[in-house]
Amino acid sequence: KSLPYFCRGEVIRGFGRGSKDLGIPTANFPDSVVEHLPADIGTGIYYGWACVGGGDVHKMVMSIGWNPYYKNTKKSMETHVIHTFKEDFYGEILSVVMVGYIRPERGFSSLDALITAIHSDIEEAERRLDLPEHRKLQEDNFFRTFP
Ligand code: ADP
Ligand code: MG
């Protein structure tokens, strides 16, 4: 009901769980952005569009989950932009529109199983975002009204 959901915020440092080493870096939003999420956007994997600073709008997958670092009292939002960037973009403004839901959060028996699942999430996101009704959002004015 709250989708599509638009939001933006500064990219902050996560806890370096080595996502980048797995080839799947995830950009973290500050708590202020997470706290504004509507109640009906639950944990799980979402797909949508994302743009860094005033740059191009790329496909993305986002994980919303409970952060073990805070003893699972705080939700976190981590965005993997489906694009290869030349450099990290900590401190830049990340703008996203969450378009749809892929699956709930779940545990994995191995790191390999986790990586395989993320790659299939990325494929799913790529496929769904090619639908005309989702393509439109890539051109949304939200991405042009850079703060
Ligand atoms: P952290 O624990 O600090 O979030 P990660 O290993 O998850 O570390 O890497 C995330 C960082 O990598 C982002 O904050 C961003 O600066 C950079 N980065 C580079 N390419 C991407 C990408 N395609 N998607 C998301 N973040 C990326
Ligand atoms: Mg991360």
JSON list of N, CA, C and O in Angstrom, two decimals, residues 62-109:
[
{"chain": "A", "resi": 62, "resn": "MET", "atom": "N", "xyz": [17.14, -3.91, -2.24]},
{"chain": "A", "resi": 62, "resn": "MET", "atom": "CA", "xyz": [17.32, -3.41, -0.88]},
{"chain": "A", "resi": 62, "resn": "MET", "atom": "C", "xyz": [16.89, -4.45, 0.13]},
{"chain": "A", "resi": 62, "resn": "MET", "atom": "O", "xyz": [15.86, -5.10, -0.03]},
{"chain": "A", "resi": 63, "resn": "SER", "atom": "N", "xyz": [17.71, -4.58, 1.16]},
{"chain": "A", "resi": 63, "resn": "SER", "atom": "CA", "xyz": [17.35, -5.46, 2.26]},
{"chain": "A", "resi": 63, "resn": "SER", "atom": "C", "xyz": [16.94, -4.62, 3.46]},
{"chain": "A", "resi": 63, "resn": "SER", "atom": "O", "xyz": [17.66, -3.70, 3.86]},
{"chain": "A", "resi": 64, "resn": "ILE", "atom": "N", "xyz": [15.77, -4.90, 3.99]},
{"chain": "A", "resi": 64, "resn": "ILE", "atom": "CA", "xyz": [15.33, -4.26, 5.23]},
{"chain": "A", "resi": 64, "resn": "ILE", "atom": "C", "xyz": [15.31, -5.34, 6.30]},
{"chain": "A", "resi": 64, "resn": "ILE", "atom": "O", "xyz": [14.69, -6.40, 6.11]},
{"chain": "A", "resi": 65, "resn": "GLY", "atom": "N", "xyz": [16.07, -5.11, 7.37]},
{"chain": "A", "resi": 65, "resn": "GLY", "atom": "CA", "xyz": [16.16, -6.16, 8.38]},
{"chain": "A", "resi": 65, "resn": "GLY", "atom": "C", "xyz": [16.49, -5.61, 9.75]},
{"chain": "A", "resi": 65, "resn": "GLY", "atom": "O", "xyz": [16.73, -4.42, 9.91]},
{"chain": "A", "resi": 66, "resn": "TRP", "atom": "N", "xyz": [16.50, -6.49, 10.72]},
{"chain": "A", "resi": 66, "resn": "TRP", "atom": "CA", "xyz": [16.82, -6.11, 12.09]},
{"chain": "A", "resi": 66, "resn": "TRP", "atom": "C", "xyz": [18.31, -6.20, 12.27]},
{"chain": "A", "resi": 66, "resn": "TRP", "atom": "O", "xyz": [18.92, -7.18, 11.90]},
{"chain": "A", "resi": 67, "resn": "ASN", "atom": "N", "xyz": [18.87, -5.15, 12.84]},
{"chain": "A", "resi": 67, "resn": "ASN", "atom": "CA", "xyz": [20.32, -5.07, 12.94]},
{"chain": "A", "resi": 67, "resn": "ASN", "atom": "C", "xyz": [20.84, -5.73, 14.23]},
{"chain": "A", "resi": 67, "resn": "ASN", "atom": "O", "xyz": [20.61, -5.22, 15.31]},
{"chain": "A", "resi": 68, "resn": "PRO", "atom": "N", "xyz": [21.56, -6.84, 14.08]},
{"chain": "A", "resi": 68, "resn": "PRO", "atom": "CA", "xyz": [22.04, -7.58, 15.26]},
{"chain": "A", "resi": 68, "resn": "PRO", "atom": "C", "xyz": [22.96, -6.72, 16.14]},
{"chain": "A", "resi": 68, "resn": "PRO", "atom": "O", "xyz": [23.02, -6.93, 17.35]},
{"chain": "A", "resi": 69, "resn": "TYR", "atom": "N", "xyz": [23.60, -5.74, 15.50]},
{"chain": "A", "resi": 69, "resn": "TYR", "atom": "CA", "xyz": [24.52, -4.87, 16.25]},
{"chain": "A", "resi": 69, "resn": "TYR", "atom": "C", "xyz": [23.79, -4.14, 17.38]},
{"chain": "A", "resi": 69, "resn": "TYR", "atom": "O", "xyz": [24.34, -3.90, 18.43]},
{"chain": "A", "resi": 70, "resn": "TYR", "atom": "N", "xyz": [22.54, -3.80, 17.14]},
{"chain": "A", "resi": 70, "resn": "TYR", "atom": "CA", "xyz": [21.74, -3.12, 18.16]},
{"chain": "A", "resi": 70, "resn": "TYR", "atom": "C", "xyz": [20.81, -4.10, 18.86]},
{"chain": "A", "resi": 70, "resn": "TYR", "atom": "O", "xyz": [19.70, -3.75, 19.26]},
{"chain": "A", "resi": 71, "resn": "LYS", "atom": "N", "xyz": [21.25, -5.35, 18.96]},
{"chain": "A", "resi": 71, "resn": "LYS", "atom": "CA", "xyz": [20.45, -6.40, 19.60]},
{"chain": "A", "resi": 71, "resn": "LYS", "atom": "C", "xyz": [19.04, -6.46, 18.99]},
{"chain": "A", "resi": 71, "resn": "LYS", "atom": "O", "xyz": [18.04, -6.63, 19.68]},
{"chain": "A", "resi": 72, "resn": "ASN", "atom": "N", "xyz": [19.00, -6.29, 17.68]},
{"chain": "A", "resi": 72, "resn": "ASN", "atom": "CA", "xyz": [17.75, -6.42, 16.92]},
{"chain": "A", "resi": 72, "resn": "ASN", "atom": "C", "xyz": [16.64, -5.46, 17.34]},
{"chain": "A", "resi": 72, "resn": "ASN", "atom": "O", "xyz": [15.46, -5.76, 17.24]},
{"chain": "A", "resi": 73, "resn": "THR", "atom": "N", "xyz": [17.04, -4.29, 17.84]},
{"chain": "A", "resi": 73, "resn": "THR", "atom": "CA", "xyz": [16.03, -3.30, 18.21]},
{"chain": "A", "resi": 73, "resn": "THR", "atom": "C", "xyz": [15.89, -2.25, 17.12]},
{"chain": "A", "resi": 73, "resn": "THR", "atom": "O", "xyz": [14.97, -1.44, 17.17]},
{"chain": "A", "resi": 74, "resn": "LYS", "atom": "N", "xyz": [16.81, -2.23, 16.17]},
{"chain": "A", "resi": 74, "resn": "LYS", "atom": "CA", "xyz": [16.79, -1.22, 15.13]},
{"chain": "A", "resi": 74, "resn": "LYS", "atom": "C", "xyz": [16.76, -1.87, 13.75]},
{"chain": "A", "resi": 74, "resn": "LYS", "atom": "O", "xyz": [17.54, -2.76, 13.47]},
{"chain": "A", "resi": 75, "resn": "LYS", "atom": "N", "xyz": [15.84, -1.36, 12.93]},
{"chain": "A", "resi": 75, "resn": "LYS", "atom": "CA", "xyz": [15.80, -1.82, 11.54]},
{"chain": "A", "resi": 75, "resn": "LYS", "atom": "C", "xyz": [16.94, -1.16, 10.77]},
{"chain": "A", "resi": 75, "resn": "LYS", "atom": "O", "xyz": [17.33, -0.04, 11.07]},
{"chain": "A", "resi": 76, "resn": "SER", "atom": "N", "xyz": [17.45, -1.84, 9.76]},
{"chain": "A", "resi": 76, "resn": "SER", "atom": "CA", "xyz": [18.41, -1.20, 8.87]},
{"chain": "A", "resi": 76, "resn": "SER", "atom": "C", "xyz": [17.92, -1.34, 7.43]},
{"chain": "A", "resi": 76, "resn": "SER", "atom": "O", "xyz": [17.14, -2.25, 7.12]},
{"chain": "A", "resi": 77, "resn": "MET", "atom": "N", "xyz": [18.35, -0.41, 6.58]},
{"chain": "A", "resi": 77, "resn": "MET", "atom": "CA", "xyz": [18.01, -0.44, 5.15]},
{"chain": "A", "resi": 77, "resn": "MET", "atom": "C", "xyz": [19.31, -0.43, 4.39]},
{"chain": "A", "resi": 77, "resn": "MET", "atom": "O", "xyz": [20.09, 0.52, 4.52]},
{"chain": "A", "resi": 78, "resn": "GLU", "atom": "N", "xyz": [19.57, -1.47, 3.62]},
{"chain": "A", "resi": 78, "resn": "GLU", "atom": "CA", "xyz": [20.83, -1.58, 2.88]},
{"chain": "A", "resi": 78, "resn": "GLU", "atom": "C", "xyz": [20.54, -1.76, 1.40]},
{"chain": "A", "resi": 78, "resn": "GLU", "atom": "O", "xyz": [19.84, -2.68, 1.00]},
{"chain": "A", "resi": 79, "resn": "THR", "atom": "N", "xyz": [21.08, -0.84, 0.60]},
{"chain": "A", "resi": 79, "resn": "THR", "atom": "CA", "xyz": [20.80, -0.83, -0.84]},
{"chain": "A", "resi": 79, "resn": "THR", "atom": "C", "xyz": [22.00, -1.29, -1.65]},
{"chain": "A", "resi": 79, "resn": "THR", "atom": "O", "xyz": [23.10, -0.74, -1.50]},
{"chain": "A", "resi": 80, "resn": "HIS", "atom": "N", "xyz": [21.80, -2.31, -2.47]},
{"chain": "A", "resi": 80, "resn": "HIS", "atom": "CA", "xyz": [22.82, -2.67, -3.45]},
{"chain": "A", "resi": 80, "resn": "HIS", "atom": "C", "xyz": [22.39, -2.08, -4.79]},
{"chain": "A", "resi": 80, "resn": "HIS", "atom": "O", "xyz": [21.36, -2.48, -5.35]},
{"chain": "A", "resi": 81, "resn": "VAL", "atom": "N", "xyz": [23.17, -1.12, -5.29]},
{"chain": "A", "resi": 81, "resn": "VAL", "atom": "CA", "xyz": [22.87, -0.51, -6.58]},
{"chain": "A", "resi": 81, "resn": "VAL", "atom": "C", "xyz": [23.44, -1.43, -7.66]},
{"chain": "A", "resi": 81, "resn": "VAL", "atom": "O", "xyz": [24.61, -1.84, -7.58]},
{"chain": "A", "resi": 82, "resn": "ILE", "atom": "N", "xyz": [22.61, -1.79, -8.65]},
{"chain": "A", "resi": 82, "resn": "ILE", "atom": "CA", "xyz": [23.05, -2.72, -9.68]},
{"chain": "A", "resi": 82, "resn": "ILE", "atom": "C", "xyz": [23.81, -1.95, -10.76]},
{"chain": "A", "resi": 82, "resn": "ILE", "atom": "O", "xyz": [23.29, -1.60, -11.81]},
{"chain": "A", "resi": 83, "resn": "HIS", "atom": "N", "xyz": [25.04, -1.61, -10.41]},
{"chain": "A", "resi": 83, "resn": "HIS", "atom": "CA", "xyz": [25.91, -0.81, -11.26]},
{"chain": "A", "resi": 83, "resn": "HIS", "atom": "C", "xyz": [27.32, -0.90, -10.67]},
{"chain": "A", "resi": 83, "resn": "HIS", "atom": "O", "xyz": [27.46, -1.02, -9.46]},
{"chain": "A", "resi": 84, "resn": "THR", "atom": "N", "xyz": [28.32, -0.84, -11.53]},
{"chain": "A", "resi": 84, "resn": "THR", "atom": "CA", "xyz": [29.69, -0.84, -11.02]},
{"chain": "A", "resi": 84, "resn": "THR", "atom": "C", "xyz": [30.20, 0.59, -10.94]},
{"chain": "A", "resi": 84, "resn": "THR", "atom": "O", "xyz": [30.31, 1.27, -11.97]},
{"chain": "A", "resi": 85, "resn": "PHE", "atom": "N", "xyz": [30.47, 1.05, -9.72]},
{"chain": "A", "resi": 85, "resn": "PHE", "atom": "CA", "xyz": [30.96, 2.41, -9.51]},
{"chain": "A", "resi": 85, "resn": "PHE", "atom": "C", "xyz": [32.48, 2.41, -9.45]},
{"chain": "A", "resi": 85, "resn": "PHE", "atom": "O", "xyz": [33.08, 1.43, -9.00]},
{"chain": "A", "resi": 86, "resn": "LYS", "atom": "N", "xyz": [33.09, 3.51, -9.89]},
{"chain": "A", "resi": 86, "resn": "LYS", "atom": "CA", "xyz": [34.55, 3.61, -9.87]},
{"chain": "A", "resi": 86, "resn": "LYS", "atom": "C", "xyz": [35.06, 3.76, -8.45]},
{"chain": "A", "resi": 86, "resn": "LYS", "atom": "O", "xyz": [36.15, 3.32, -8.10]},
{"chain": "A", "resi": 87, "resn": "GLU", "atom": "N", "xyz": [34.24, 4.41, -7.59]},
{"chain": "A", "resi": 87, "resn": "GLU", "atom": "CA", "xyz": [34.68, 4.68, -6.22]},
{"chain": "A", "resi": 87, "resn": "GLU", "atom": "C", "xyz": [33.53, 4.49, -5.25]},
{"chain": "A", "resi": 87, "resn": "GLU", "atom": "O", "xyz": [32.37, 4.50, -5.64]},
{"chain": "A", "resi": 88, "resn": "ASP", "atom": "N", "xyz": [33.87, 4.38, -3.98]},
{"chain": "A", "resi": 88, "resn": "ASP", "atom": "CA", "xyz": [32.86, 4.37, -2.93]},
{"chain": "A", "resi": 88, "resn": "ASP", "atom": "C", "xyz": [32.16, 5.73, -2.89]},
{"chain": "A", "resi": 88, "resn": "ASP", "atom": "O", "xyz": [32.71, 6.72, -3.36]},
{"chain": "A", "resi": 89, "resn": "PHE", "atom": "N", "xyz": [30.98, 5.76, -2.30]},
{"chain": "A", "resi": 89, "resn": "PHE", "atom": "CA", "xyz": [30.24, 7.03, -2.24]},
{"chain": "A", "resi": 89, "resn": "PHE", "atom": "C", "xyz": [29.69, 7.31, -0.85]},
{"chain": "A", "resi": 89, "resn": "PHE", "atom": "O", "xyz": [28.58, 7.81, -0.68]},
{"chain": "A", "resi": 90, "resn": "TYR", "atom": "N", "xyz": [30.47, 7.00, 0.17]},
{"chain": "A", "resi": 90, "resn": "TYR", "atom": "CA", "xyz": [30.12, 7.39, 1.53]},
{"chain": "A", "resi": 90, "resn": "TYR", "atom": "C", "xyz": [29.95, 8.90, 1.58]},
{"chain": "A", "resi": 90, "resn": "TYR", "atom": "O", "xyz": [30.72, 9.64, 0.97]},
{"chain": "A", "resi": 91, "resn": "GLY", "atom": "N", "xyz": [28.93, 9.36, 2.31]},
{"chain": "A", "resi": 91, "resn": "GLY", "atom": "CA", "xyz": [28.71, 10.80, 2.47]},
{"chain": "A", "resi": 91, "resn": "GLY", "atom": "C", "xyz": [27.86, 11.41, 1.37]},
{"chain": "A", "resi": 91, "resn": "GLY", "atom": "O", "xyz": [27.37, 12.53, 1.51]},
{"chain": "A", "resi": 92, "resn": "GLU", "atom": "N", "xyz": [27.67, 10.69, 0.27]},
{"chain": "A", "resi": 92, "resn": "GLU", "atom": "CA", "xyz": [26.82, 11.21, -0.81]},
{"chain": "A", "resi": 92, "resn": "GLU", "atom": "C", "xyz": [25.34, 10.95, -0.47]},
{"chain": "A", "resi": 92, "resn": "GLU", "atom": "O", "xyz": [25.02, 10.12, 0.37]},
{"chain": "A", "resi": 93, "resn": "ILE", "atom": "N", "xyz": [24.46, 11.66, -1.20]},
{"chain": "A", "resi": 93, "resn": "ILE", "atom": "CA", "xyz": [23.03, 11.46, -1.01]},
{"chain": "A", "resi": 93, "resn": "ILE", "atom": "C", "xyz": [22.56, 10.34, -1.94]},
{"chain": "A", "resi": 93, "resn": "ILE", "atom": "O", "xyz": [22.76, 10.41, -3.16]},
{"chain": "A", "resi": 94, "resn": "LEU", "atom": "N", "xyz": [21.96, 9.33, -1.35]},
{"chain": "A", "resi": 94, "resn": "LEU", "atom": "CA", "xyz": [21.38, 8.23, -2.12]},
{"chain": "A", "resi": 94, "resn": "LEU", "atom": "C", "xyz": [19.86, 8.43, -2.17]},
{"chain": "A", "resi": 94, "resn": "LEU", "atom": "O", "xyz": [19.22, 8.60, -1.13]},
{"chain": "A", "resi": 95, "resn": "SER", "atom": "N", "xyz": [19.32, 8.48, -3.38]},
{"chain": "A", "resi": 95, "resn": "SER", "atom": "CA", "xyz": [17.87, 8.61, -3.57]},
{"chain": "A", "resi": 95, "resn": "SER", "atom": "C", "xyz": [17.34, 7.29, -4.09]},
{"chain": "A", "resi": 95, "resn": "SER", "atom": "O", "xyz": [17.91, 6.73, -5.03]},
{"chain": "A", "resi": 96, "resn": "VAL", "atom": "N", "xyz": [16.28, 6.79, -3.49]},
{"chain": "A", "resi": 96, "resn": "VAL", "atom": "CA", "xyz": [15.72, 5.51, -3.95]},
{"chain": "A", "resi": 96, "resn": "VAL", "atom": "C", "xyz": [14.20, 5.57, -4.04]},
{"chain": "A", "resi": 96, "resn": "VAL", "atom": "O", "xyz": [13.55, 6.34, -3.33]},
{"chain": "A", "resi": 97, "resn": "VAL", "atom": "N", "xyz": [13.68, 4.78, -4.95]},
{"chain": "A", "resi": 97, "resn": "VAL", "atom": "CA", "xyz": [12.24, 4.48, -4.91]},
{"chain": "A", "resi": 97, "resn": "VAL", "atom": "C", "xyz": [12.11, 2.97, -4.81]},
{"chain": "A", "resi": 97, "resn": "VAL", "atom": "O", "xyz": [12.63, 2.22, -5.63]},
{"chain": "A", "resi": 98, "resn": "MET", "atom": "N", "xyz": [11.45, 2.53, -3.74]},
{"chain": "A", "resi": 98, "resn": "MET", "atom": "CA", "xyz": [11.16, 1.12, -3.56]},
{"chain": "A", "resi": 98, "resn": "MET", "atom": "C", "xyz": [9.89, 0.83, -4.34]},
{"chain": "A", "resi": 98, "resn": "MET", "atom": "O", "xyz": [8.87, 1.48, -4.14]},
{"chain": "A", "resi": 99, "resn": "VAL", "atom": "N", "xyz": [9.97, -0.14, -5.24]},
{"chain": "A", "resi": 99, "resn": "VAL", "atom": "CA", "xyz": [8.88, -0.39, -6.17]},
{"chain": "A", "resi": 99, "resn": "VAL", "atom": "C", "xyz": [8.08, -1.64, -5.80]},
{"chain": "A", "resi": 99, "resn": "VAL", "atom": "O", "xyz": [6.86, -1.67, -5.88]},
{"chain": "A", "resi": 100, "resn": "GLY", "atom": "N", "xyz": [8.78, -2.68, -5.39]},
{"chain": "A", "resi": 100, "resn": "GLY", "atom": "CA", "xyz": [8.09, -3.93, -5.09]},
{"chain": "A", "resi": 100, "resn": "GLY", "atom": "C", "xyz": [8.88, -4.82, -4.14]},
{"chain": "A", "resi": 100, "resn": "GLY", "atom": "O", "xyz": [10.03, -4.52, -3.82]},
{"chain": "A", "resi": 101, "resn": "TYR", "atom": "N", "xyz": [8.22, -5.89, -3.74]},
{"chain": "A", "resi": 101, "resn": "TYR", "atom": "CA", "xyz": [8.75, -6.80, -2.72]},
{"chain": "A", "resi": 101, "resn": "TYR", "atom": "C", "xyz": [9.15, -8.11, -3.39]},
{"chain": "A", "resi": 101, "resn": "TYR", "atom": "O", "xyz": [8.44, -8.61, -4.25]},
{"chain": "A", "resi": 102, "resn": "ILE", "atom": "N", "xyz": [10.29, -8.65, -3.03]},
{"chain": "A", "resi": 102, "resn": "ILE", "atom": "CA", "xyz": [10.72, -9.93, -3.60]},
{"chain": "A", "resi": 102, "resn": "ILE", "atom": "C", "xyz": [10.46, -11.10, -2.65]},
{"chain": "A", "resi": 102, "resn": "ILE", "atom": "O", "xyz": [9.81, -12.08, -3.01]},
{"chain": "A", "resi": 103, "resn": "ARG", "atom": "N", "xyz": [10.95, -10.99, -1.41]},
{"chain": "A", "resi": 103, "resn": "ARG", "atom": "CA", "xyz": [10.82, -12.14, -0.49]},
{"chain": "A", "resi": 103, "resn": "ARG", "atom": "C", "xyz": [11.09, -11.70, 0.94]},
{"chain": "A", "resi": 103, "resn": "ARG", "atom": "O", "xyz": [11.68, -10.65, 1.17]},
{"chain": "A", "resi": 104, "resn": "PRO", "atom": "N", "xyz": [10.66, -12.51, 1.91]},
{"chain": "A", "resi": 104, "resn": "PRO", "atom": "CA", "xyz": [10.97, -12.19, 3.29]},
{"chain": "A", "resi": 104, "resn": "PRO", "atom": "C", "xyz": [12.46, -12.44, 3.59]},
{"chain": "A", "resi": 104, "resn": "PRO", "atom": "O", "xyz": [13.15, -13.11, 2.83]},
{"chain": "A", "resi": 105, "resn": "GLU", "atom": "N", "xyz": [12.90, -11.91, 4.71]},
{"chain": "A", "resi": 105, "resn": "GLU", "atom": "CA", "xyz": [14.24, -12.20, 5.22]},
{"chain": "A", "resi": 105, "resn": "GLU", "atom": "C", "xyz": [14.30, -13.66, 5.61]},
{"chain": "A", "resi": 105, "resn": "GLU", "atom": "O", "xyz": [13.32, -14.21, 6.09]},
{"chain": "A", "resi": 106, "resn": "ARG", "atom": "N", "xyz": [15.44, -14.24, 5.49]},
{"chain": "A", "resi": 106, "resn": "ARG", "atom": "CA", "xyz": [15.59, -15.62, 5.99]},
{"chain": "A", "resi": 106, "resn": "ARG", "atom": "C", "xyz": [17.05, -15.90, 6.29]},
{"chain": "A", "resi": 106, "resn": "ARG", "atom": "O", "xyz": [17.95, -15.18, 5.85]},
{"chain": "A", "resi": 107, "resn": "GLY", "atom": "N", "xyz": [17.28, -16.96, 7.04]},
{"chain": "A", "resi": 107, "resn": "GLY", "atom": "CA", "xyz": [18.64, -17.35, 7.34]},
{"chain": "A", "resi": 107, "resn": "GLY", "atom": "C", "xyz": [19.16, -18.30, 6.27]},
{"chain": "A", "resi": 107, "resn": "GLY", "atom": "O", "xyz": [18.37, -18.86, 5.50]},
{"chain": "A", "resi": 108, "resn": "PHE", "atom": "N", "xyz": [20.47, -18.44, 6.18]},
{"chain": "A", "resi": 108, "resn": "PHE", "atom": "CA", "xyz": [21.05, -19.35, 5.20]},
{"chain": "A", "resi": 108, "resn": "PHE", "atom": "C", "xyz": [22.05, -20.27, 5.88]},
{"chain": "A", "resi": 108, "resn": "PHE", "atom": "O", "xyz": [22.74, -19.87, 6.82]},
{"chain": "A", "resi": 109, "resn": "SER", "atom": "N", "xyz": [22.13, -21.49, 5.37]},
{"chain": "A", "resi": 109, "resn": "SER", "atom": "CA", "xyz": [22.98, -22.49, 6.01]},
{"chain": "A", "resi": 109, "resn": "SER", "atom": "C", "xyz": [24.46, -22.27, 5.71]},
{"chain": "A", "resi": 109, "resn": "SER", "atom": "O", "xyz": [25.32, -22.75, 6.41]}
]
